[in-house]
Coordinates of C-alpha atoms in Angstrom, one line a residue:
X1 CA -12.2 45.2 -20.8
X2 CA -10.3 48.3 -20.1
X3 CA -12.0 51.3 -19.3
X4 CA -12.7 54.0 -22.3
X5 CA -11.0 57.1 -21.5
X6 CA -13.7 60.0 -20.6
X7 CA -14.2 63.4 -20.6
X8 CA -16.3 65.5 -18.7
X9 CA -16.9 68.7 -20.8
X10 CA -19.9 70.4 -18.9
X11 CA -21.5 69.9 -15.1
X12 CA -24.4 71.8 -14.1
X13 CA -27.7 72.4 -12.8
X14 CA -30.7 72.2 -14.9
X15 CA -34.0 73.8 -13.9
X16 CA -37.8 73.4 -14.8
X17 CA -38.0 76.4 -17.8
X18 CA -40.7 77.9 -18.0
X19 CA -40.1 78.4 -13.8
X20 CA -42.8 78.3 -11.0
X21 CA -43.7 81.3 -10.0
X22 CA -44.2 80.1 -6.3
X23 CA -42.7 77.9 -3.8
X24 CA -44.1 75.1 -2.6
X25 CA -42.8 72.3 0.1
X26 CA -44.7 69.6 0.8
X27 CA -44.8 66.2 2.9
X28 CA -44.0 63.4 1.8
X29 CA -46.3 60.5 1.4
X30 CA -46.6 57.7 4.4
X31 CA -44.9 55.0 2.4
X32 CA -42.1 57.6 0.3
X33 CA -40.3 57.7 3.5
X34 CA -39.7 54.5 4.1
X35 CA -38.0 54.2 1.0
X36 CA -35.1 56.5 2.0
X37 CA -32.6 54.0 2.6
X38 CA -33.1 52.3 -1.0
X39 CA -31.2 52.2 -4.1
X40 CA -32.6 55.2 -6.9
X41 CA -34.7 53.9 -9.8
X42 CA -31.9 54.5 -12.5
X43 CA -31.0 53.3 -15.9
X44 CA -28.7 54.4 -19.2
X45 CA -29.9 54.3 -22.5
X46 CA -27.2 53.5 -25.3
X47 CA -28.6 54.7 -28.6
X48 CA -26.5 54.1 -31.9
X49 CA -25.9 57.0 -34.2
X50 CA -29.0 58.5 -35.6
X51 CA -29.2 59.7 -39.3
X52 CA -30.0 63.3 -38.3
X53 CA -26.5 64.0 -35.2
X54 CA -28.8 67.2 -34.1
X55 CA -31.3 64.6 -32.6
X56 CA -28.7 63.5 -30.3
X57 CA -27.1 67.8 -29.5
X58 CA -26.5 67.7 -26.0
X59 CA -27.6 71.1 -26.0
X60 CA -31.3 70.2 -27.4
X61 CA -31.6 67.4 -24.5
X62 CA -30.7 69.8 -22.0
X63 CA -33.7 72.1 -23.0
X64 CA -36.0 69.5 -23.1
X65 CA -35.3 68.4 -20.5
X66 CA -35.8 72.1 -18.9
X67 CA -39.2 72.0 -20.5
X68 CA -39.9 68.3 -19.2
X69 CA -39.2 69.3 -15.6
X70 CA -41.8 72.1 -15.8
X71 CA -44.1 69.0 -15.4
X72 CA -42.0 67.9 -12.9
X73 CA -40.3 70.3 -10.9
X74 CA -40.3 68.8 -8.1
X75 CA -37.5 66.3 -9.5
X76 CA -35.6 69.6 -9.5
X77 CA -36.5 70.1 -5.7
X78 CA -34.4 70.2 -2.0
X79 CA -35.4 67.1 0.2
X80 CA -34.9 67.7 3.9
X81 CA -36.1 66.4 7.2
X82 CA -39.0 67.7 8.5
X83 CA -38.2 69.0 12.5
X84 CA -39.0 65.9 14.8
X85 CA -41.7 66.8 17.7
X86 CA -42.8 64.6 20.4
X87 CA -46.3 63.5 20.2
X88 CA -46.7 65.7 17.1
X89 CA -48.9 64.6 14.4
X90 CA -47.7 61.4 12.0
X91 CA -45.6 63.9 9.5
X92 CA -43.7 64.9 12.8
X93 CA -42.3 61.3 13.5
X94 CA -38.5 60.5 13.4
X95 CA -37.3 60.1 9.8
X96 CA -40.1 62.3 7.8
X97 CA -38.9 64.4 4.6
X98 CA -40.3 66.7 2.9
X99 CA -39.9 68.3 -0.6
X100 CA -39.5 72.1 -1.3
X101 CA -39.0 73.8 -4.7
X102 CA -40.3 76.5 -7.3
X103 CA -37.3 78.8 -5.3
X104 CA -34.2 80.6 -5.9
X105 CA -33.0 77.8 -3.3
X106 CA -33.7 74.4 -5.3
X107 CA -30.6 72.0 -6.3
X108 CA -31.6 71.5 -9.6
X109 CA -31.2 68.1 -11.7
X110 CA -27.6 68.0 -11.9
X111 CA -26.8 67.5 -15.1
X112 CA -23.1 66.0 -16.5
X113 CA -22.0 66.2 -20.5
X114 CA -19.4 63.9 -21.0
X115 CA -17.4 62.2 -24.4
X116 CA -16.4 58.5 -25.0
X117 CA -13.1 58.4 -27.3
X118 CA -14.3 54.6 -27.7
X119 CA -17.3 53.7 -30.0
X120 CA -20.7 52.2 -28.5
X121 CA -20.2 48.7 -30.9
X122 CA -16.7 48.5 -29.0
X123 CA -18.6 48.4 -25.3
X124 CA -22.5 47.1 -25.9
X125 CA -23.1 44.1 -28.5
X126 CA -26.1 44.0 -30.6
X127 CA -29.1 41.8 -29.3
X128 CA -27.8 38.9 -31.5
X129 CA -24.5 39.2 -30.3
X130 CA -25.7 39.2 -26.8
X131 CA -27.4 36.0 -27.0
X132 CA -28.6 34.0 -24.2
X133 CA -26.4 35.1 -22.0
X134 CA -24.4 37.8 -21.8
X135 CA -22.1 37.9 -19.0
X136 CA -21.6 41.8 -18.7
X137 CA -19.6 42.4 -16.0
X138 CA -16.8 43.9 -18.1
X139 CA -18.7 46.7 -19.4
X140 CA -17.8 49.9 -17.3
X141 CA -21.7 50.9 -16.7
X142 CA -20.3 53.2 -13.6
X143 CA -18.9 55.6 -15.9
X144 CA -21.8 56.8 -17.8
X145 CA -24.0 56.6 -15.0
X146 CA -23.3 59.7 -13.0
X147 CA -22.9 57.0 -9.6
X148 CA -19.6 59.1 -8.3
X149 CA -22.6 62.1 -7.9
X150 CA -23.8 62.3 -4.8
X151 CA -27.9 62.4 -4.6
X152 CA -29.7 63.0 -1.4
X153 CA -30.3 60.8 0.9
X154 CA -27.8 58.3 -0.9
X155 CA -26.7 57.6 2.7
X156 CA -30.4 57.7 4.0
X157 CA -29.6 60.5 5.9
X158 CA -28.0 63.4 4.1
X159 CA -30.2 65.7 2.4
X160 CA -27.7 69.0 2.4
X161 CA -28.8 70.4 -0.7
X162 CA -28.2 67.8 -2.8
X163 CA -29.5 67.2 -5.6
X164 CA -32.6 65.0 -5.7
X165 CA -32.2 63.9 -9.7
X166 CA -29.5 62.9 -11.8
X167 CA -28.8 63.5 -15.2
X168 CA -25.4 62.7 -17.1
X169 CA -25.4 62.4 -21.3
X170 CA -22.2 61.0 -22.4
X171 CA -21.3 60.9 -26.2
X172 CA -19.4 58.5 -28.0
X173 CA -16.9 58.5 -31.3
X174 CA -19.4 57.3 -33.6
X175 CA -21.8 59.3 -32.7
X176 CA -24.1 57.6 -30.4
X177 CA -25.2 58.4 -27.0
X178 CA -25.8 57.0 -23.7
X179 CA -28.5 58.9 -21.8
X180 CA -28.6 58.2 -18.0
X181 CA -31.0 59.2 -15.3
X182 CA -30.9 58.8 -11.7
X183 CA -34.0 59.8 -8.8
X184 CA -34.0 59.7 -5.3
X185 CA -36.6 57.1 -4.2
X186 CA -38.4 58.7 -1.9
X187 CA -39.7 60.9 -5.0
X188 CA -40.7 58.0 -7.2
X189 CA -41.1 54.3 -7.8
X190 CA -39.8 52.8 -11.3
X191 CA -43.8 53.4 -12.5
X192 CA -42.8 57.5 -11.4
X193 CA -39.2 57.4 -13.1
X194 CA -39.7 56.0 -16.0
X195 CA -42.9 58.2 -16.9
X196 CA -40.8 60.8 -16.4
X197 CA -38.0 59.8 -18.7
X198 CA -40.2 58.7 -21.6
X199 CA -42.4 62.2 -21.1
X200 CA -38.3 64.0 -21.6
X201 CA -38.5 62.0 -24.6
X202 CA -41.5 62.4 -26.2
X203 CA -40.7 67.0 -25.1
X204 CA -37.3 65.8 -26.7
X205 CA -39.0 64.6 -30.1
X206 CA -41.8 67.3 -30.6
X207 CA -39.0 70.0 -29.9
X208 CA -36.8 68.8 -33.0
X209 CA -39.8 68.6 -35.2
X210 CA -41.0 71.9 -34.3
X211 CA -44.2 71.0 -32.8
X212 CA -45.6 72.4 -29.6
X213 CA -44.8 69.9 -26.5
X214 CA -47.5 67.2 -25.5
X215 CA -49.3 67.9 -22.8
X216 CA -48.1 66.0 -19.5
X217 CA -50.5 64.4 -17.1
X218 CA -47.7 63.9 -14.1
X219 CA -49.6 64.3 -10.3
X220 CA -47.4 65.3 -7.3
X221 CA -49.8 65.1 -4.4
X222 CA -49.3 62.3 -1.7
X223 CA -52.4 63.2 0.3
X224 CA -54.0 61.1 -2.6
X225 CA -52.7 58.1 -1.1
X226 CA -52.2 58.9 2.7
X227 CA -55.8 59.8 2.8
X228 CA -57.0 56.3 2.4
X229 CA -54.9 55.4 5.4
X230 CA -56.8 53.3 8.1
X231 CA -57.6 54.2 11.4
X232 CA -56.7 57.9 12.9
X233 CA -52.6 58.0 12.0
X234 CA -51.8 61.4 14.0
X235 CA -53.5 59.3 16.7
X236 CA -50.7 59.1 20.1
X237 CA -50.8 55.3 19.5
X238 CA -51.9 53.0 16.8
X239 CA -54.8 51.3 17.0
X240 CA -54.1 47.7 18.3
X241 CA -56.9 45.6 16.3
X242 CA -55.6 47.5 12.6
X243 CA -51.8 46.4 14.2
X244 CA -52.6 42.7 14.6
X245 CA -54.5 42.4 11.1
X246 CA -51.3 44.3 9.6
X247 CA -49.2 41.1 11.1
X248 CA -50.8 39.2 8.6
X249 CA -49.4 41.2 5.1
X250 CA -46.4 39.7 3.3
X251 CA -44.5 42.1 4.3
X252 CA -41.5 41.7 5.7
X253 CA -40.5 43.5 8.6
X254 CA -36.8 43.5 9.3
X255 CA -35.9 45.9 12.6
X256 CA -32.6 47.6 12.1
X257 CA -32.3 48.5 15.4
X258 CA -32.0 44.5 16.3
X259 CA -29.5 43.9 13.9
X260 CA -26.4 44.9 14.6
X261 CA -25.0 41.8 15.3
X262 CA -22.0 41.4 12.5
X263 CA -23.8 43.8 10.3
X264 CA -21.0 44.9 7.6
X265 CA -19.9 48.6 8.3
X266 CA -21.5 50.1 5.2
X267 CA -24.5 49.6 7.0
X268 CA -24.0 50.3 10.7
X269 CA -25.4 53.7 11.0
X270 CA -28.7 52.3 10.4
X271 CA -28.6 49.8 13.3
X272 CA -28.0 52.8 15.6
X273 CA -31.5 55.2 16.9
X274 CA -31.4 58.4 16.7
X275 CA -30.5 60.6 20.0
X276 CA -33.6 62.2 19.2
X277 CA -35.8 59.3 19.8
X278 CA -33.5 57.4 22.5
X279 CA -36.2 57.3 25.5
X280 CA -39.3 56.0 22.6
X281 CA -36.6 53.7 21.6
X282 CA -35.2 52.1 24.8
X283 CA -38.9 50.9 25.4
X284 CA -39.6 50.0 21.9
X285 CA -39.4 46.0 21.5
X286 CA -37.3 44.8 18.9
X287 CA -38.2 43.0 16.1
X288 CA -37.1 40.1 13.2
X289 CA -33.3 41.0 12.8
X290 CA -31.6 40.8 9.7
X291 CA -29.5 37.7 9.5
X292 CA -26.2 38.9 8.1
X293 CA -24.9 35.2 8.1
X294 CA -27.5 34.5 5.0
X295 CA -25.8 37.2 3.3
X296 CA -22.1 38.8 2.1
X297 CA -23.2 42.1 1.2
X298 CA -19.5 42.8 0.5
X299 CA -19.3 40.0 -2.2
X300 CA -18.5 41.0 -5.8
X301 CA -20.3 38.9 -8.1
X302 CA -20.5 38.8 -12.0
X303 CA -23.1 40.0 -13.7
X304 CA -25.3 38.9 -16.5
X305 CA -28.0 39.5 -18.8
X306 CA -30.1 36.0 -19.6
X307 CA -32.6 36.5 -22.4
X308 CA -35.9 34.2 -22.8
X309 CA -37.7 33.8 -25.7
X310 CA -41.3 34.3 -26.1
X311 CA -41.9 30.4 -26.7
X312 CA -39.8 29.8 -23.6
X313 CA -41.8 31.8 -21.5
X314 CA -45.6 30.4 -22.9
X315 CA -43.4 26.8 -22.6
X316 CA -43.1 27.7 -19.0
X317 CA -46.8 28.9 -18.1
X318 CA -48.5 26.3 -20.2
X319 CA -46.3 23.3 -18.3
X320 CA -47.6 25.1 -15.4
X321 CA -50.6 25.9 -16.0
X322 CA -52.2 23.6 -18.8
X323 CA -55.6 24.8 -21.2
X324 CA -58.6 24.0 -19.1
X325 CA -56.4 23.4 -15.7
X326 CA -58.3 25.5 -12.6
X327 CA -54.8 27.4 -11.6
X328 CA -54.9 30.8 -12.0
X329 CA -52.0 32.9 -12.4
X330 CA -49.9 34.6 -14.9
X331 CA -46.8 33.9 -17.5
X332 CA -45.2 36.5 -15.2
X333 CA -45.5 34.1 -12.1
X334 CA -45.2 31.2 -13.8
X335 CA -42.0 32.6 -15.5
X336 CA -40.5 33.8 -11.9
X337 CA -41.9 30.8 -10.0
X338 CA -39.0 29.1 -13.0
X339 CA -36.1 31.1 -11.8
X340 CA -37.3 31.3 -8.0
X341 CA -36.8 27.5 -8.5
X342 CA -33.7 27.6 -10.7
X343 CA -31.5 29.8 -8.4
X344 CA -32.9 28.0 -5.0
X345 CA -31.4 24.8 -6.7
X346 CA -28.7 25.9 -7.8
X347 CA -27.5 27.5 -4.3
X348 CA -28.4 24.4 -2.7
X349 CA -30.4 25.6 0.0
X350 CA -31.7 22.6 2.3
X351 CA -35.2 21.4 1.7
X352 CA -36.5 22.1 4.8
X353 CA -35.0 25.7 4.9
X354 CA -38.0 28.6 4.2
X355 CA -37.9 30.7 0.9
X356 CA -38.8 33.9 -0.1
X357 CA -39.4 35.8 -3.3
X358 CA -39.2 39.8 -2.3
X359 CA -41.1 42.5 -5.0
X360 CA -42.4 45.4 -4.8
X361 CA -46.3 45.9 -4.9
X362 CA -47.6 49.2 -6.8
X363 CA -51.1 50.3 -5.2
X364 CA -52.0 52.6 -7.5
X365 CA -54.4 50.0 -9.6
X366 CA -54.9 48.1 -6.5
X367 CA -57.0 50.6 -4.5
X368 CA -60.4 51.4 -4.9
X369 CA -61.2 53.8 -6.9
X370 CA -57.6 53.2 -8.5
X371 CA -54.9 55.9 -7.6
X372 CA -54.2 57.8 -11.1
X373 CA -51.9 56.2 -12.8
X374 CA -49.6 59.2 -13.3
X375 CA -48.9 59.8 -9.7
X376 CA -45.8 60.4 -8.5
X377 CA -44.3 59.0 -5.7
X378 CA -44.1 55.5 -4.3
X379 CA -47.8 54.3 -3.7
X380 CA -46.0 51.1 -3.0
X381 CA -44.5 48.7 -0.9
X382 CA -42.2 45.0 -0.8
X383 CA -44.4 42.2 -0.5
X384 CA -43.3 38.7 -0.3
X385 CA -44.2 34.9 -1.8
X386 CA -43.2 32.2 0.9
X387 CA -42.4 28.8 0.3
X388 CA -40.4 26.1 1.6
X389 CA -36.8 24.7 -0.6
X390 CA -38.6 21.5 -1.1
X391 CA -40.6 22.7 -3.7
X392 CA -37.6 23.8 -5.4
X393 CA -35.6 20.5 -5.1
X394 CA -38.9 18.6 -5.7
X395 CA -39.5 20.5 -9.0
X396 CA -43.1 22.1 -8.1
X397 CA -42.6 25.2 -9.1
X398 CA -46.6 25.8 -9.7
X399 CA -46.4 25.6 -5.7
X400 CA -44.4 28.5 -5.9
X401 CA -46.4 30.6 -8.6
X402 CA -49.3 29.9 -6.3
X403 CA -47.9 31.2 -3.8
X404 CA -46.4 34.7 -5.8
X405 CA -50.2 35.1 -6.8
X406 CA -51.7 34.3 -3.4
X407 CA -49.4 37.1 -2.0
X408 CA -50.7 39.6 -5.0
X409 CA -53.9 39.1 -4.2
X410 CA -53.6 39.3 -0.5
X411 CA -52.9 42.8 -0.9
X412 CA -55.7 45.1 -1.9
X413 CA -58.3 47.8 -1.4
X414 CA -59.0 46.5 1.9
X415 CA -55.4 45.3 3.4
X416 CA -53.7 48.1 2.0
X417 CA -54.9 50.6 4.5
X418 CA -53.8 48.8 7.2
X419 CA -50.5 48.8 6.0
X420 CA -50.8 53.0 5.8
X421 CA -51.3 52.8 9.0
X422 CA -48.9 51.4 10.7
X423 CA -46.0 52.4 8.7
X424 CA -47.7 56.0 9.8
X425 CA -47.3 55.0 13.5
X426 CA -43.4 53.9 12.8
X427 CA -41.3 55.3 15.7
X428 CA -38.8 56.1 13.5
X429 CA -39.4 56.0 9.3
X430 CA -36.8 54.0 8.4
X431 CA -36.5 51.6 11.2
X432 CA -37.7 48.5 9.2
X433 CA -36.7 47.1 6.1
X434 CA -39.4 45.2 3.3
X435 CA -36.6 43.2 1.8
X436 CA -33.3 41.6 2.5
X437 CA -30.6 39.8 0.0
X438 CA -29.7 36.8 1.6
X439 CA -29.4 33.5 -0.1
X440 CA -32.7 32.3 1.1
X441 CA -34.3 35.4 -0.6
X442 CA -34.6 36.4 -4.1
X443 CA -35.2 40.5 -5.1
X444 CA -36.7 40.7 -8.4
X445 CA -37.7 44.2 -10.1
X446 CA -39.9 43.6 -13.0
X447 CA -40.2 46.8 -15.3
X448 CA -42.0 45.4 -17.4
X449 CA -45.0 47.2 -19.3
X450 CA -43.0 50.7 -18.8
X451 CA -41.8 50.6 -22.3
X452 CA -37.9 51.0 -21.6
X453 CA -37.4 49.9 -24.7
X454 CA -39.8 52.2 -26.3
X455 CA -38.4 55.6 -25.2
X456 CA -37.5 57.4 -28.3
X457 CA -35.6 60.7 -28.3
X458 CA -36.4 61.2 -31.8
X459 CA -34.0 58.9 -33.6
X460 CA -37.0 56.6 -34.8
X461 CA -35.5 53.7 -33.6
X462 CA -34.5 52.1 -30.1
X463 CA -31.9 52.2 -27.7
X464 CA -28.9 49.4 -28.3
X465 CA -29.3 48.3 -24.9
X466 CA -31.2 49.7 -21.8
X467 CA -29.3 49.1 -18.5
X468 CA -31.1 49.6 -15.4
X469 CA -28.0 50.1 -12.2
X470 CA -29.2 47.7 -10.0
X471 CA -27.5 46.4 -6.6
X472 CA -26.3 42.7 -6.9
X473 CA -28.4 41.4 -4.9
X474 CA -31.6 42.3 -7.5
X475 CA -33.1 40.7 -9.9
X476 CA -34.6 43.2 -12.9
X477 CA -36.7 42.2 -16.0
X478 CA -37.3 43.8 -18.8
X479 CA -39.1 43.6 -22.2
X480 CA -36.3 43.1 -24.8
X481 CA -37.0 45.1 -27.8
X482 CA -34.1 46.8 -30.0
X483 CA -34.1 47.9 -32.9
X484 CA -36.9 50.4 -35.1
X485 CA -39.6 51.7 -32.9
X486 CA -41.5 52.8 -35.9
X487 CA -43.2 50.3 -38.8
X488 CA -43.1 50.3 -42.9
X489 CA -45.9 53.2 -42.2
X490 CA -44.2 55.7 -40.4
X491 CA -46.4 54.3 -36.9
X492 CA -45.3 54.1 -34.0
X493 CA -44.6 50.3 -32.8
X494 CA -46.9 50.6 -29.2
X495 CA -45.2 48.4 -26.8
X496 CA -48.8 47.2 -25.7
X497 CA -49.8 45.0 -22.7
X498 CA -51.8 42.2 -24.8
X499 CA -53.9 39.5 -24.2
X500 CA -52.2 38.1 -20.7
X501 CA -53.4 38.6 -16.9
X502 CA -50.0 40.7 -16.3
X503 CA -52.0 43.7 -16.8
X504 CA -52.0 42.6 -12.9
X505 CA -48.7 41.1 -12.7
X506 CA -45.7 43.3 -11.6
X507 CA -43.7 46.6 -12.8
X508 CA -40.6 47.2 -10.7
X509 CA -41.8 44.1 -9.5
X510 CA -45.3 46.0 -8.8
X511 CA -48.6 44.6 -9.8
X512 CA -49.7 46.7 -12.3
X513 CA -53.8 46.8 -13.5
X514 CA -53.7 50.1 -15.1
X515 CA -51.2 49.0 -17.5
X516 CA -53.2 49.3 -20.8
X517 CA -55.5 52.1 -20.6
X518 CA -51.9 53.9 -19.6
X519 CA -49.7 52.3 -22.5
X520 CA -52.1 52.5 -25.5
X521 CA -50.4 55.3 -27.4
X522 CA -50.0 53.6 -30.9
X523 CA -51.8 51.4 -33.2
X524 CA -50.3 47.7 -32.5
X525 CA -50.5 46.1 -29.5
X526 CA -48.3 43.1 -28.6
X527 CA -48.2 41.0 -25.3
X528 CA -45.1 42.1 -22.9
X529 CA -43.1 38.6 -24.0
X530 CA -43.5 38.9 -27.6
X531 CA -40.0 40.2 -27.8
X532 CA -39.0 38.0 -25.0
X533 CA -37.7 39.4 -21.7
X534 CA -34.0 40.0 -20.6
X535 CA -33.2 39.4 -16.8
X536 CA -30.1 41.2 -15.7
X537 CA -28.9 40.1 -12.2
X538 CA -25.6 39.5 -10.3
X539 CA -25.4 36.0 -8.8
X540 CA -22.5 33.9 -7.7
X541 CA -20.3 32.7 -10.8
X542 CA -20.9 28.6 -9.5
X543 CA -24.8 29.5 -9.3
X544 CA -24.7 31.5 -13.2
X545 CA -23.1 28.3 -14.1
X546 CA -25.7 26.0 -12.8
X547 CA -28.4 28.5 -13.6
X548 CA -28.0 28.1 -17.0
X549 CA -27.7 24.5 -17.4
X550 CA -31.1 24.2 -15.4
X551 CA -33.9 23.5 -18.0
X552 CA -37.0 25.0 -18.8
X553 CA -40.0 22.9 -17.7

């Protein structure tokens, strides 16, 4: 598919309205930093024309989203480092950022207006068209995304000003939109950015109907979490017995600074310490090193988006899990424990070779008493099921959900803590790495339960399709529903959690238990695979093609 010509008609900087009348910088919380070198929760929406073409003024969703970021200024923020002291307290450690806005000095969200000559049907089928699988790769996502736009830290490094949020709107010839939105990690987890967009949303709708805006419940504070941290973290040294029980986490705990070793270049700066901290790290052992030979980071691979059905999925727990059987885990983990399988197969991995099936694990429901909900941030952290490729080959993929759930639950009110601490006591922030993309892993990001589907800018209906930018190497799910968001009545459609145990199972792959007090904002409820759930991934054309032959169990 050729590329639809574009124009860019507008780029600027959008700021909270009303403004703060005060500045404010803060630190960062013990486990946002970490996240510096990681890809930015980001996603477009593609909407179809709506009956009223005012819903969809470029103009209107730039003051709403003024309005919105009152609730959220700091999206509208200036990241930078904080000054590195030796034997300074834990916020004084190589690699710590901190956020500073309500001034004359923030970035902004920089925001881009842009026009499609081309028509939305011409790029994005309908559901139906899509199918089973839609092999995407020709659709030019790049250009509506705003990814040419630098954000800060998009080297893990640069902060300069930059921009910490992303917007870019991009109009089309029929009269349809794509909506796009980009956030630096360390200010939020998928959980953070896609409140955020479906708050702009709901500012969006009450704004064209008049109304005042809803009130928005968003917390910026990461003291909330840090505070729970075990031990004494501004301690000189960590404490040695709440190091050895942190061994024990699924966490993976991949040193950069052992890993140079035919690391691709994109990459290399990482490998390197900082000059800063060369004397801690000359005596620092080194770790688990990446192993670059498991992985072409420089491979371009096709993508797709594979739908499953809801009888597909219930198919797959039931087989798994059978009425009155004592296993105990969820249609989400019996569903990835299927395509854990699948993909191990279809790469061929050797039986005896080890397996690994990276998330990410939210804390907020997780600790006791629960985080809110609504913070902001990343109270979060990669966590990892285990598993050898003989349970692949030998079609026990129950193994495997058992083991997905046996890493959920190892994490909790008690282990979590531990992590805190250590991560506090990291030499250097970004030093170690929760995840890695070889072919003996498998990244998923489940964003489930956020409603992506659901976020309505007033056009009563939803988007066309919802692309969430992901690197190849990830795996993202995602409820698949299109079409009307509101019923025969005039109600709003909820998107609901329902009647499964995936109120604990994972949102940006995060285990999620505060799912439906949080999502119960209409009148009918309906379980997360009702709809059925799209997977969008990039995988090697010769595994797609084995992929999908594999059957359902």
């Amino acid at each position: 598919m050729a590329s639809p010509p574009i124009t860019v008609l507008s780029h600027t900087f959008t700021h909270p309205y009303p403004p703060l009348n005060h500045g404010k910088s803060v630190t960062l919380g013990i486990p946002d930093n970490a996240t510096a070198g990681y890809s930015p929760p980001q996603a477009i929406w593609f909407y179809d024309a709506p009956k009223d073409p005012k819903i969809f003024s470029t103009k209107a969703l730039t003051e709403s989203l003024q309005r919105v970021l009152s609730s959220y200024p700091v999206y509208a923020g200036r990241l930078s480092h904080i000054p590195y002291r030796f034997n300074g307290d834990w916020s004084e450690r190589f690699g710590r950022l901190r956020v500073t806005y309500g001034t004359d000095a923030d970035p902004g969200v920089e925001t881009v207006i842009a026009h499609c000559d081309a028509t939305l049907a011409s790029l994005i089928p309908t559901a139906e068209q899509r199918g089973r699988a839609w092999n995407a790769s020709d659709v030019p996502f790049a250009l509506f995304s705003g990814q040419d736009i630098k954000i800060a830290l998009h080297d893990g490094l640069e902060t300069g000003g930059l921009p910490a949020a992303i917007v870019k709107l991009t109009t089309f010839a029929c009269g349809g939109i794509a909506i796009a939105a980009r956030l630096q990690h360390v200010l939020g987890d998928a959980q953070a950015f896609l409140q955020f967009v479906r708050d702009w949303a709901g500012v969006h709708r009450a704004m064209a109907k008049g109304l005042p805006p809803p009130v928005l419940k968003s917390i910026f504070d990461p003291r909330i979490l840090d505070e729970r941290a075990a031990g004494d973290i501004n301690a000189a040294e960590p404490d040695p017995d709440i190091m050895q029980a942190a061994k024990d986490l699924p966490v993976h705990k991949y040193d950069w600074w052992a890993s140079a070793a035919d690391c691709p270049e994109p990459f290399q700066h990482r490998t390197k310490p900082a000059s800063a901290i060369h004397d801690a790290a000359e005596t620092s052992p080194r770790g688990v090193s990446l192993d670059w030979k498991d992985w072409d980071a420089t491979q371009t691979t096709p993508h797709y988006v594979l739908h499953y059905t809801a009888e597909e999925i219930s198919k797959t727990y039931h087989a798994l899990a059978p009425l009155g059987s004592e296993y105990s885990f969820s249609r989400l983990d019996a569903l990835l424990a299927h395509l854990w399988a699948s993909i191990v197969r279809a790469r061929q991995i050797p039986a005896s070779d080890p397996i690994f099936l990276n998330f990410a694990f939210n804390f907020r429901p997780r600790m006791s008493p629960p985080l809110p909900s609504t913070l902001l941030g990343v109270p979060a952290c990669m966590i990892h099921a285990a598993s050898t490729a003989s349970r692949a080959h030998d079609h026990e993929p129950r193994s495997l959900a058992l083991a997905i759930r046996t890493a959920i639950r190892s994490m909790n009110a008690e282990t979590i803590p531990l992590f805190l601490h250590e991560v506090a006591h990291h030499v250097d922030a970004q030093r170690y790495w929760q995840l890695f993309g070889g072919k003996h892993h498998l990244m998923v990001t489940s964003w489930l339960q956020h409603g992506m589907c659901e976020v309505d800018f007033g056009a009563g209906r939803r988007p066309r399709f919802v692309e969430a930018l992901m690197p190849g190497w990830i795996m993202q799910l995602m409820e698949a529903r299109y079409g009307d968001c509101v019923d025969e009545d005039g109600e709003l459609i909820d998107d609901g959690v329902g009647d499964d145990e995936d109120v604990e199972a994972m949102v940006n792959g995060e285990v999620d238990g505060g799912g439906k007090a949080a999502r119960s904002r209409g009148k009918k409820e309906r379980a997360w695979y009702s709809s059925g759930v799209d997977i969008s991934f990039n995988l090697e054309a010769d595994v797609v093609e084995k992929l999908l032959r594999d059957p359902l169990y």
